[in-house]
XYZ file of C-alpha atoms in Angstrom:
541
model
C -12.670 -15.874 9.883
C -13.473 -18.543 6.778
C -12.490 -16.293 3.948
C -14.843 -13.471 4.995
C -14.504 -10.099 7.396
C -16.356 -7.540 9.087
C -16.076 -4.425 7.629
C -17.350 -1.721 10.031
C -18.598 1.503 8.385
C -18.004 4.650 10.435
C -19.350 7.106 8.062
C -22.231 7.875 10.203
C -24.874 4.983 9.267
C -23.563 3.015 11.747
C -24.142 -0.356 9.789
C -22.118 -3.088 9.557
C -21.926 -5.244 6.692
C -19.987 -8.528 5.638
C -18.089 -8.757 2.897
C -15.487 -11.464 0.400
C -12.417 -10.037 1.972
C -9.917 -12.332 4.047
C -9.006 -9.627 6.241
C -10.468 -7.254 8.687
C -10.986 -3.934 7.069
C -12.610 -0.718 8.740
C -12.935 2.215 6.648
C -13.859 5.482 8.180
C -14.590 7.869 5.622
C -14.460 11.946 6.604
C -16.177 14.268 4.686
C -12.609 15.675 4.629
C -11.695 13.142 2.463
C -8.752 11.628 5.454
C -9.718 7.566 5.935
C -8.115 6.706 8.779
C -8.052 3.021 10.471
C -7.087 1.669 13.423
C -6.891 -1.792 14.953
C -5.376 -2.935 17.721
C -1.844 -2.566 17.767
C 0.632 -6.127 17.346
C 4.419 -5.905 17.744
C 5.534 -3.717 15.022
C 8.318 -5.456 14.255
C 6.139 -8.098 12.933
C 4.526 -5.608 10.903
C 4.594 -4.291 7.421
C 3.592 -0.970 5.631
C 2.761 -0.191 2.048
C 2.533 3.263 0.651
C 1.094 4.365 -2.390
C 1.310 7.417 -4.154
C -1.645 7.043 -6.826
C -2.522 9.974 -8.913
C -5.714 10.855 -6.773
C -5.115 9.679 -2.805
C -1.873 8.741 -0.841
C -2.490 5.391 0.654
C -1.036 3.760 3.585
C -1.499 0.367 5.049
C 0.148 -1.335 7.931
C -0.640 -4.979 8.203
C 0.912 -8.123 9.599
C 0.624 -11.931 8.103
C -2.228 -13.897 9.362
C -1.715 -17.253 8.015
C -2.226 -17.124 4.009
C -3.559 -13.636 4.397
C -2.962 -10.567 5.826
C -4.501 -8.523 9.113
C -4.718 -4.876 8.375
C -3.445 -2.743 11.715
C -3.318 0.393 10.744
C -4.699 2.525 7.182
C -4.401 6.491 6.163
C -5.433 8.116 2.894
C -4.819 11.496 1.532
C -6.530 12.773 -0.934
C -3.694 15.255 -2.510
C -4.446 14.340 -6.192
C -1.119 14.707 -7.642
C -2.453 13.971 -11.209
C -4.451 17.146 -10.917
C -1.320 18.918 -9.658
C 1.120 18.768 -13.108
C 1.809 22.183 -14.870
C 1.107 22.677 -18.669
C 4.806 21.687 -18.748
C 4.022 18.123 -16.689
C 5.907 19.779 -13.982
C 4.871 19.102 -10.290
C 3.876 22.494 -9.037
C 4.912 23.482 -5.351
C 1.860 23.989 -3.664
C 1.697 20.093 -5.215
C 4.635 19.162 -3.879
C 4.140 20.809 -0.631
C 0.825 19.292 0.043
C 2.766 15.725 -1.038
C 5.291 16.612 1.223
C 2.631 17.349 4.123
C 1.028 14.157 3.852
C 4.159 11.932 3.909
C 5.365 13.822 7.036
C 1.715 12.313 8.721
C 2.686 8.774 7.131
C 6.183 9.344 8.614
C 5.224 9.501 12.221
C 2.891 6.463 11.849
C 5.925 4.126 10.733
C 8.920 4.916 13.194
C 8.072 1.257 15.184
C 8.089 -0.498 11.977
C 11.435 -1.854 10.330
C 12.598 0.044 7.046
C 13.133 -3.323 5.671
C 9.402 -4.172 6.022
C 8.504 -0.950 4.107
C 8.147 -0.208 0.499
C 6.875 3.155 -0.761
C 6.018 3.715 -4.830
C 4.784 5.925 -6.992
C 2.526 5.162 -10.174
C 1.485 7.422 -13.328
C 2.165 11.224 -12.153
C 5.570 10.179 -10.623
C 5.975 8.101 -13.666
C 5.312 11.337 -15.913
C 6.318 14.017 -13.780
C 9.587 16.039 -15.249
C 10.997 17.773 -11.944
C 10.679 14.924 -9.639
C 13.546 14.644 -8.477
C 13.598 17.175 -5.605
C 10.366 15.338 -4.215
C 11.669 11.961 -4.169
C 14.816 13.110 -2.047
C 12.103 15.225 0.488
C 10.110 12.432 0.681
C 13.603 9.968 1.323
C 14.512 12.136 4.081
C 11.206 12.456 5.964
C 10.672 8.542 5.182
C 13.896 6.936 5.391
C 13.373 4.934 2.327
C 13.152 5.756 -1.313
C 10.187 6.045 -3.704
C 10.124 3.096 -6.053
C 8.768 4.054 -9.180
C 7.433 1.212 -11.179
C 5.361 0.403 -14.433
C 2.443 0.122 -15.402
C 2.464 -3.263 -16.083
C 4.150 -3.792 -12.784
C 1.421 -2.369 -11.228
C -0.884 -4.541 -12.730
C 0.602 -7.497 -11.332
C 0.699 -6.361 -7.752
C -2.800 -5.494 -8.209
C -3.902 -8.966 -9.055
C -1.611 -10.394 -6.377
C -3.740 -8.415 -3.546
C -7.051 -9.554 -5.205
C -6.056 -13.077 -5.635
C -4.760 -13.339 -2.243
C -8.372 -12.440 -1.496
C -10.463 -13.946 -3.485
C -8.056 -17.277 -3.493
C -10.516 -19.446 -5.397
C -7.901 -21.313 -7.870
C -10.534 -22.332 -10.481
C -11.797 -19.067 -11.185
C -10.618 -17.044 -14.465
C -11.111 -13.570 -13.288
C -10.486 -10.043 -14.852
C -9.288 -7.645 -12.110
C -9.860 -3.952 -13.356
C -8.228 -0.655 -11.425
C -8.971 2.548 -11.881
C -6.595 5.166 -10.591
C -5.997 8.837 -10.824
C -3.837 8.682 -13.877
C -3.757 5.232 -15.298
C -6.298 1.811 -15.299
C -4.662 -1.545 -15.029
C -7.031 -4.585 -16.370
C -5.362 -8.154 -15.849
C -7.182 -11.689 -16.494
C -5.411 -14.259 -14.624
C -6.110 -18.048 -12.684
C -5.240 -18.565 -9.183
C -2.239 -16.467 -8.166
C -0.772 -16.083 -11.951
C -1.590 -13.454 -14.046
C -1.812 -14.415 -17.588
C -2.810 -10.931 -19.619
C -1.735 -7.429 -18.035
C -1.904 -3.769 -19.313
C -2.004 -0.415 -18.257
C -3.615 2.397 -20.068
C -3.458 5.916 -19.529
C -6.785 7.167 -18.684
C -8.153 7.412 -15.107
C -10.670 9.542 -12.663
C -8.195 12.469 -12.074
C -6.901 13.055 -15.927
C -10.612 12.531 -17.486
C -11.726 14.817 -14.713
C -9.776 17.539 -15.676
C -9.450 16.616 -19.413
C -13.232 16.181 -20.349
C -15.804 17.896 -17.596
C -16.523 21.192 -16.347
C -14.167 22.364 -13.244
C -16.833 23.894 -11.766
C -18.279 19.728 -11.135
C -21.719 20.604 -13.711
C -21.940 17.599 -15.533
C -23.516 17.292 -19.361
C -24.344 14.574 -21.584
C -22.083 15.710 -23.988
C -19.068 16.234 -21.762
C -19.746 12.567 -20.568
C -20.469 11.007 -24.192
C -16.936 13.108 -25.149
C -14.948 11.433 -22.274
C -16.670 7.644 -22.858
C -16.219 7.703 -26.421
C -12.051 8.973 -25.900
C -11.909 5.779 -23.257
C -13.318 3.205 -25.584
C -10.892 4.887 -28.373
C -7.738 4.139 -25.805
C -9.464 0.481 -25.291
C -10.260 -0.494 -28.688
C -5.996 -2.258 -29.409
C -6.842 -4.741 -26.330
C -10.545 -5.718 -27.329
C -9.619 -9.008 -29.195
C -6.842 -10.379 -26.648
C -9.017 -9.953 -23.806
C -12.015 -10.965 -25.117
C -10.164 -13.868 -26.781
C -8.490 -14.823 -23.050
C -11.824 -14.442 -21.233
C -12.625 -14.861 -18.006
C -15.615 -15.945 -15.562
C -15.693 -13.379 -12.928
C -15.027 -9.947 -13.067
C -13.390 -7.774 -9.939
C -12.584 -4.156 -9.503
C -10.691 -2.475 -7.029
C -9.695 1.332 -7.052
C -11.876 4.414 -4.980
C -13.196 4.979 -8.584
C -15.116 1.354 -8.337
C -15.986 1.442 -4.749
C -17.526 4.685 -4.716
C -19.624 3.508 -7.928
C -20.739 0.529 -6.170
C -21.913 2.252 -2.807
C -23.195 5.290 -4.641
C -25.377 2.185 -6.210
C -26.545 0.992 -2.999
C -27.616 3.782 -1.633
C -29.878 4.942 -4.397
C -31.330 1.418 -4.377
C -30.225 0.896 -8.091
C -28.148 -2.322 -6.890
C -26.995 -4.243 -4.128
C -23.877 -2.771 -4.691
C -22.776 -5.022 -7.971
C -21.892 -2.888 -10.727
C -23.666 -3.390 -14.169
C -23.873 -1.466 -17.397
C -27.444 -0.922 -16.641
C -27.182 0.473 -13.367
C -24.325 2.762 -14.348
C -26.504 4.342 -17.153
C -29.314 5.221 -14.296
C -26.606 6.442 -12.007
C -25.491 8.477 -14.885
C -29.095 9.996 -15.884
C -29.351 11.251 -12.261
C -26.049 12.575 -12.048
C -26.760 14.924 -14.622
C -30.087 15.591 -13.544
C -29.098 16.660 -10.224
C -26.248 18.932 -12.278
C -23.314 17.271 -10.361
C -21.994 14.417 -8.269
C -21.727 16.789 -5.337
C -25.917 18.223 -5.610
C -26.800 14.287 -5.187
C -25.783 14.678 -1.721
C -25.059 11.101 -1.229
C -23.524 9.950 2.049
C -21.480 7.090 0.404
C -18.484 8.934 -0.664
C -16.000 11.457 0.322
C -16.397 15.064 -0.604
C -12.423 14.849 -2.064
C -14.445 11.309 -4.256
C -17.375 13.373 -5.077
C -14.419 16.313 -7.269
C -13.304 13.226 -9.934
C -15.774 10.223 -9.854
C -17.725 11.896 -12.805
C -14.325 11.184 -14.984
C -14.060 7.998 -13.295
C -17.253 6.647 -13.899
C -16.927 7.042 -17.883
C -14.103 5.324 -17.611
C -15.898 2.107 -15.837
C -18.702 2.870 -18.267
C -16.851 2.486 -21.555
C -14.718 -0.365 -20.132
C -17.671 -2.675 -19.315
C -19.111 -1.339 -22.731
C -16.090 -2.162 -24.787
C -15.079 -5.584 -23.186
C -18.573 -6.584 -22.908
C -18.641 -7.419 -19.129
C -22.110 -7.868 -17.770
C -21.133 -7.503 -14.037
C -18.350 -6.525 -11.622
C -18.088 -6.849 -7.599
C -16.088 -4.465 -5.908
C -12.801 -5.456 -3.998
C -11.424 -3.834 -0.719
C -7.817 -4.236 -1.634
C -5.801 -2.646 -4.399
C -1.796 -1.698 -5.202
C -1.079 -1.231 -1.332
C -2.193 -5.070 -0.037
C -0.602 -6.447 -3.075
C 2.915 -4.599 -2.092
C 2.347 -6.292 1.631
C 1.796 -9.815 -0.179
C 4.828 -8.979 -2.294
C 7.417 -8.207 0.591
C 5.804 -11.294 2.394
C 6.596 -13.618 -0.667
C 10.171 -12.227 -0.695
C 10.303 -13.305 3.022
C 9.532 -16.807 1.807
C 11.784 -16.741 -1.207
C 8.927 -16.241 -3.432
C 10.717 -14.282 -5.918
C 9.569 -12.739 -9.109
C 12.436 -10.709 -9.930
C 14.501 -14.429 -10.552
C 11.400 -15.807 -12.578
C 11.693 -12.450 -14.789
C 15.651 -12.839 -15.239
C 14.978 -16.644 -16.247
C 12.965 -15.442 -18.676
C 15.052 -13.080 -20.259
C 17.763 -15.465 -20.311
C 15.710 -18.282 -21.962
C 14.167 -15.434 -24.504
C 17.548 -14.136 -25.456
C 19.228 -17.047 -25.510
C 22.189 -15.996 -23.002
C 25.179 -17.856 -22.404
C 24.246 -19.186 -19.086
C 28.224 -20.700 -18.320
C 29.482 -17.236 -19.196
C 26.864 -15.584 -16.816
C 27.904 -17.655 -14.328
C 31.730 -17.070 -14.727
C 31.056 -13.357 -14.575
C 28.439 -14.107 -11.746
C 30.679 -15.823 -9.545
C 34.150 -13.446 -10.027
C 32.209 -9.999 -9.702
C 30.685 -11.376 -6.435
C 34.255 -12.590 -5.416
C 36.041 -8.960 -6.324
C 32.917 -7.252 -4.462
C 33.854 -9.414 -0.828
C 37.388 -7.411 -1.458
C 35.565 -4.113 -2.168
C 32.634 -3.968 -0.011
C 33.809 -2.415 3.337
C 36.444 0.055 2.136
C 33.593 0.972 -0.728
C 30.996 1.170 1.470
C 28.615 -0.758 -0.475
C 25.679 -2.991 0.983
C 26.287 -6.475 0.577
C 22.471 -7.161 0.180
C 20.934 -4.488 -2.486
C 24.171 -3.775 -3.894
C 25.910 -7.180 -4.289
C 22.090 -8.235 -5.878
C 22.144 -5.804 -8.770
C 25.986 -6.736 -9.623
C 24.715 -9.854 -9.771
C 21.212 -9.511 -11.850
C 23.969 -7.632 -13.854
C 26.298 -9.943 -13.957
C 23.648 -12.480 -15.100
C 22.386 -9.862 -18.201
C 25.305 -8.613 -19.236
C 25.356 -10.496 -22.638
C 21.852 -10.143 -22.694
C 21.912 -7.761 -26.250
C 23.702 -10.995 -28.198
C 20.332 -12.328 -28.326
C 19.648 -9.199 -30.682
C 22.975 -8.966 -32.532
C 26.926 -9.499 -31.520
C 27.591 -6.142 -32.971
C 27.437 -3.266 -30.247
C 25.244 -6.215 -27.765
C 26.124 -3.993 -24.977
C 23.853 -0.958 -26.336
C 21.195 -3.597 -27.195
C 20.828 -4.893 -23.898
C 20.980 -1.889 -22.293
C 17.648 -0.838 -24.579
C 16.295 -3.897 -23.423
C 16.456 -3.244 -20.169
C 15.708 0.264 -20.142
C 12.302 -0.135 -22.352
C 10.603 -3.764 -21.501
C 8.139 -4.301 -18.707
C 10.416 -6.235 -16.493
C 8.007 -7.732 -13.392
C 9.428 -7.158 -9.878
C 11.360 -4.615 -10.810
C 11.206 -0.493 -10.433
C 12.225 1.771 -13.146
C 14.893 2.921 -10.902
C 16.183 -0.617 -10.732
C 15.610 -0.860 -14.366
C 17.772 2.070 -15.167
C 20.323 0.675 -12.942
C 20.765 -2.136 -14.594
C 20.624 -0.999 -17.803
C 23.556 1.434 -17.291
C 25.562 -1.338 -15.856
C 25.089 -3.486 -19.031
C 25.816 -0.833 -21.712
C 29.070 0.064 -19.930
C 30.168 -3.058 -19.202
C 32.696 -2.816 -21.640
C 34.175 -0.183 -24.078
C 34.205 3.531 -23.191
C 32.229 5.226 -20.549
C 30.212 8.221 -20.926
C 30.363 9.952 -17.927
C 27.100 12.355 -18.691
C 25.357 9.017 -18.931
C 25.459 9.334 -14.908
C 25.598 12.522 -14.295
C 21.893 12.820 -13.773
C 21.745 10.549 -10.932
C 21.906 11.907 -7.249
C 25.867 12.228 -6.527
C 25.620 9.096 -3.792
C 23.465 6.947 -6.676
C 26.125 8.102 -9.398
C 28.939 6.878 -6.877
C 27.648 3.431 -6.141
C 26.998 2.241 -9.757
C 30.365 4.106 -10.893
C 31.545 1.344 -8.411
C 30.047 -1.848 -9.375
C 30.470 -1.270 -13.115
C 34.246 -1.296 -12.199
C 33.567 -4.700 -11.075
C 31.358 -5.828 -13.346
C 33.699 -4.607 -15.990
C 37.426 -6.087 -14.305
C 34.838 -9.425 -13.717
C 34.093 -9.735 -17.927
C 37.172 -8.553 -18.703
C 38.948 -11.473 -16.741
C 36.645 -14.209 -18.230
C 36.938 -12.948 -21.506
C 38.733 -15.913 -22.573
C 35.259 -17.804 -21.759
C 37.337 -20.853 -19.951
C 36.311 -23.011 -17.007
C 39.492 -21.645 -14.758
C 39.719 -20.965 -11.006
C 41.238 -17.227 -10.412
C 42.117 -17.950 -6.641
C 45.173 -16.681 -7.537
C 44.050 -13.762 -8.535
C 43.748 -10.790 -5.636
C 42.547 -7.154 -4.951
C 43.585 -4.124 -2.786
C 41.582 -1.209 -2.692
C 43.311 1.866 -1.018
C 42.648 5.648 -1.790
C 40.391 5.152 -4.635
C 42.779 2.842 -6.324
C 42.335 -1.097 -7.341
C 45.083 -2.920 -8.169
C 45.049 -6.635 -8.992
C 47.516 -8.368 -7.920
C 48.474 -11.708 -9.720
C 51.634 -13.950 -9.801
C 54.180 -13.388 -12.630
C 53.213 -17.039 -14.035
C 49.760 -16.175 -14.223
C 50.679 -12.639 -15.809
C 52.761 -14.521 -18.083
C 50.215 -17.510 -19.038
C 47.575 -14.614 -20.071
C 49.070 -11.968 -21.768
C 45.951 -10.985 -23.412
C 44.295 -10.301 -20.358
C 47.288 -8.400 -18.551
C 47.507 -5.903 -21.807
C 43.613 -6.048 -21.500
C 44.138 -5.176 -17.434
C 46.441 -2.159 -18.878
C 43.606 -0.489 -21.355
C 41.794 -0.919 -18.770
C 42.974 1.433 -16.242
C 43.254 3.781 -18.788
C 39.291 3.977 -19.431
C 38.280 3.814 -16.097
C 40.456 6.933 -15.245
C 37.737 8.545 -16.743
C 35.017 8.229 -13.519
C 38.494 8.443 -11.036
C 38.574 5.177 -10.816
C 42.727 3.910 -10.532
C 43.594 0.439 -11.677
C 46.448 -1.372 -11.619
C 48.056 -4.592 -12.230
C 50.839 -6.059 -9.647
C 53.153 -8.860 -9.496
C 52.094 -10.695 -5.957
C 55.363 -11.687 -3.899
């Protein structure tokens, strides 16, 4: 298709229009707010799907590679603003959850063909904030089969750029990708398919909605001025790095942006491209009419048409603040940049290793000591896997990005490194990884050694608390072995794991050669009777 697609538009014009993107897109737009797609149907096990659980709509996508790009199949939205949907107490509230709940259910049926391994579901700003979570992420686990992944702001940014420069893949450009969501707006300036500047701020069409206009949709210059003035206020710590970075084209992706750039077109204020100027006039008529809704536009969705207004003052004090002349609207967002993502993992295209070789060049960590650790935790897990029950893909990999950070707090100071690394973890932006992950490994790294805390686990689901009660055993017995930090084989050294019990079983000579290590091997079993974990050291025959 040379870079460009057909995008059909089935909201009752019947038109058809051409547009930038490198894959075929339909949209079908309901007055219900439901966009619904579908494309011929390809072997699903070929495809992939991509769910997104923004603070406004639901997204799903199903698409399949098509050479550098991607084919879209198959594409639902639901628009169950969950932003709009928190309590006073930034508590989910049930009929929220329930209508979540609903919509996932729909999702559900549309993925049973496609491998589990091919999907990825995650959740942005509300999930990020919400406080009684919990009980919706193991709902929407058992209707989906695979967990929420919760990730960052920052991480969000950079799958947003991936989808857009997948799209636009013109390597000389310097562009500024902007996304407004429900809850949050990422803005990233990159060059080809790196992102050089990223940050997410927390203002968006379903928060400024409900913070700064009228419920009843009547809009006001003052309510609008109010809301603009609070954005640019939010904005005003990133003007100088972003204007300092620059850029030479400006994209935006988000329902926010696309409904301001059709709702341009069809007043005849634009061609569609989004400038200061034209958002001004669509502003004046907006409150002349009273509200988005008395324009009676055909452009966008009546569920749009309830949270644009905040939206738009968002775009408006953006391009006001930064200075940006004009924007094009994108087709893709979060969900085609989660389908590039899986895809570069197929190809060993893998972010998560570029941000732990950062960490260890920034911290300075022993890489030789990593490596011992590395190597003897994967070695005790071969014992353990099976009787453990522990998957030797997901769960060997964090044992090992464990394995590889475990010293990372030295970098900060030698004293207590374990509880600095752990804060590292828990608190930095890492990219590639989900909070969930982050938490993971941060709990692995600040009781890698020394005493446990058991409550420091008890909030995790029983079969989550289980599993990384598990590999910190290993990842403990692994440092604790090679805490001599020599270059020495431990072939000799063995493990049996019977009725919740390790022992390590070792010749006498060996025993004898490191009696630091066997006395260590002793306190040992002591501290990890504390999360029922039995150890014990055994003379082999």
């Amino acid at each position: 298709m040379n870079g460009s697609a057909w995008v059909t538009d089935r909201s009752g014009s019947g038109d058809f229009q051409r547009t930038d993107a490198t894959c075929l897109i339909a949209t079908a737009e309901r007055q219900s707010g439901v966009e619904i797609v579908s494309i011929e149907q390809p072997a699903l096990n070929e495809a992939y799907a991509a769910i997104d659980l923004g603070s406004n709509s639901f997204h799903m996508i199903v698409a399949e590679a098509e050479g550098n790009s991607i084919r879209k199949i198959d594409s639902l939205r639901m628009p169950v603003r969950l932003g709009a949907g928190l309590d006073k107490n930034i508590r989910l509230t049930p009929e929220t959850e329930a209508a979540a709940l609903d919509a996932l259910a729909k999702y559900a049926e549309r993925l049973r063909e496609v491998p589990l391994k091919h999907i990825r579901i995650v959740g942005t700003n509300t999930l990020r904030r919400a406080r009684n979570k919990d009980h919706f992420m193991r709902e929407a686990r058992r209707l989906l089969g695979k967990p929420i992944e919760i990730i960052a702001g920052r991480e969000e940014a950079r799958l947003i750029y991936s989808a857009v420069a997948h799209t636009f893949p013109d390597n000389n450009q310097r562009r500024l990708v902007i996304d407004i969501g429900g809850g949050s707006t990422e803005l990233i300036i990159g060059q080809g398919l790196n992102p050089t500047l990223m940050e997410s701020v927390n203002m968006g069409c379903v928060s400024y909605t409900s913070r700064f206009l009228d419920s009843s949709g009547k809009l006001s210059n003052g309510s609008l001025k109010k809301a603009m003035v609070e954005a640019e206020l939010e904005l005003q710590p990133l003007i100088v790095a972003y204007r300092d970075s620059g850029w030479d084209e400006v994209i935006g992706c988000s329902g926010t942006i696309k409904a301001a750039s059709r709702m341009l077109s069809e007043l005849g204020i634009s061609d569609g491209t989004i400038t200061q100027e034209g958002l001004r006039k669509l502003m004046r008529m907006a409150v002349k009419a009273g509200s988005v809704e008395a324009m009676n536009l055909n452009s966008i969705s009546q569920s749009r048409m309830q949270v644009v207004a905040g939206g738009l003052t968002v775009l408006c004090a953006i391009m006001r603040t930064l200075g940006i002349e004009a924007m094009r609207s994108s087709q893709v967002a979060l969900r085609e940049g989660l389908i590039f993502d899986m895809l570069g993992r197929a190809e060993h295209v893998d972010i998560q290793s570029q941000t732990l070789a950062n960490l260890t060049s920034r911290y300075s960590i022993d890489i030789r000591q990593a490596a011992r650790v590395e190597s003897t935790a994967a070695m005790l897990f071969g014992h353990v896997a099976e009787p453990w029950k522990l998957d030797p893909e997901t769960d060997l990999e964090l044992l090992v990005w464990a394995a590889r950070l475990h010293e990372l707090g030295m970098g900060v100071a030698h004293t207590q490194y374990h509880k600095h690394g752990a804060y590292i973890l828990e608190n930095s932006d890492l990219l590639g990884f989900t909070l969930a992950e982050q938490k993971a490994l941060s709990l692995l790294v600040r009781y890698h050694r020394r005493k446990i805390e058991n409550e420091a686990f008890d909030s995790l689901p029983e079969e989550e608390r289980q599993r990384l009660l598990r590999l910190l055993s290993i990842l403990r017995l692994a440092a604790l072995l090679h805490r001599g930090r020599h270059d020495e084989p431990l072939d000799q050294i063995n493990l049996r794991i019977k009725d919740g019990q390790i022992t390590v079983i070792a010749p006498q000579a060996w025993l004898d050669e490191h009696p630091l290590t066997s006395a260590e091997l002793a306190a040992e079993a002591e501290r990890l009777t504390h999360i029922s974990i039995k150890l014990k050291a055994e003379k082999s025959a």
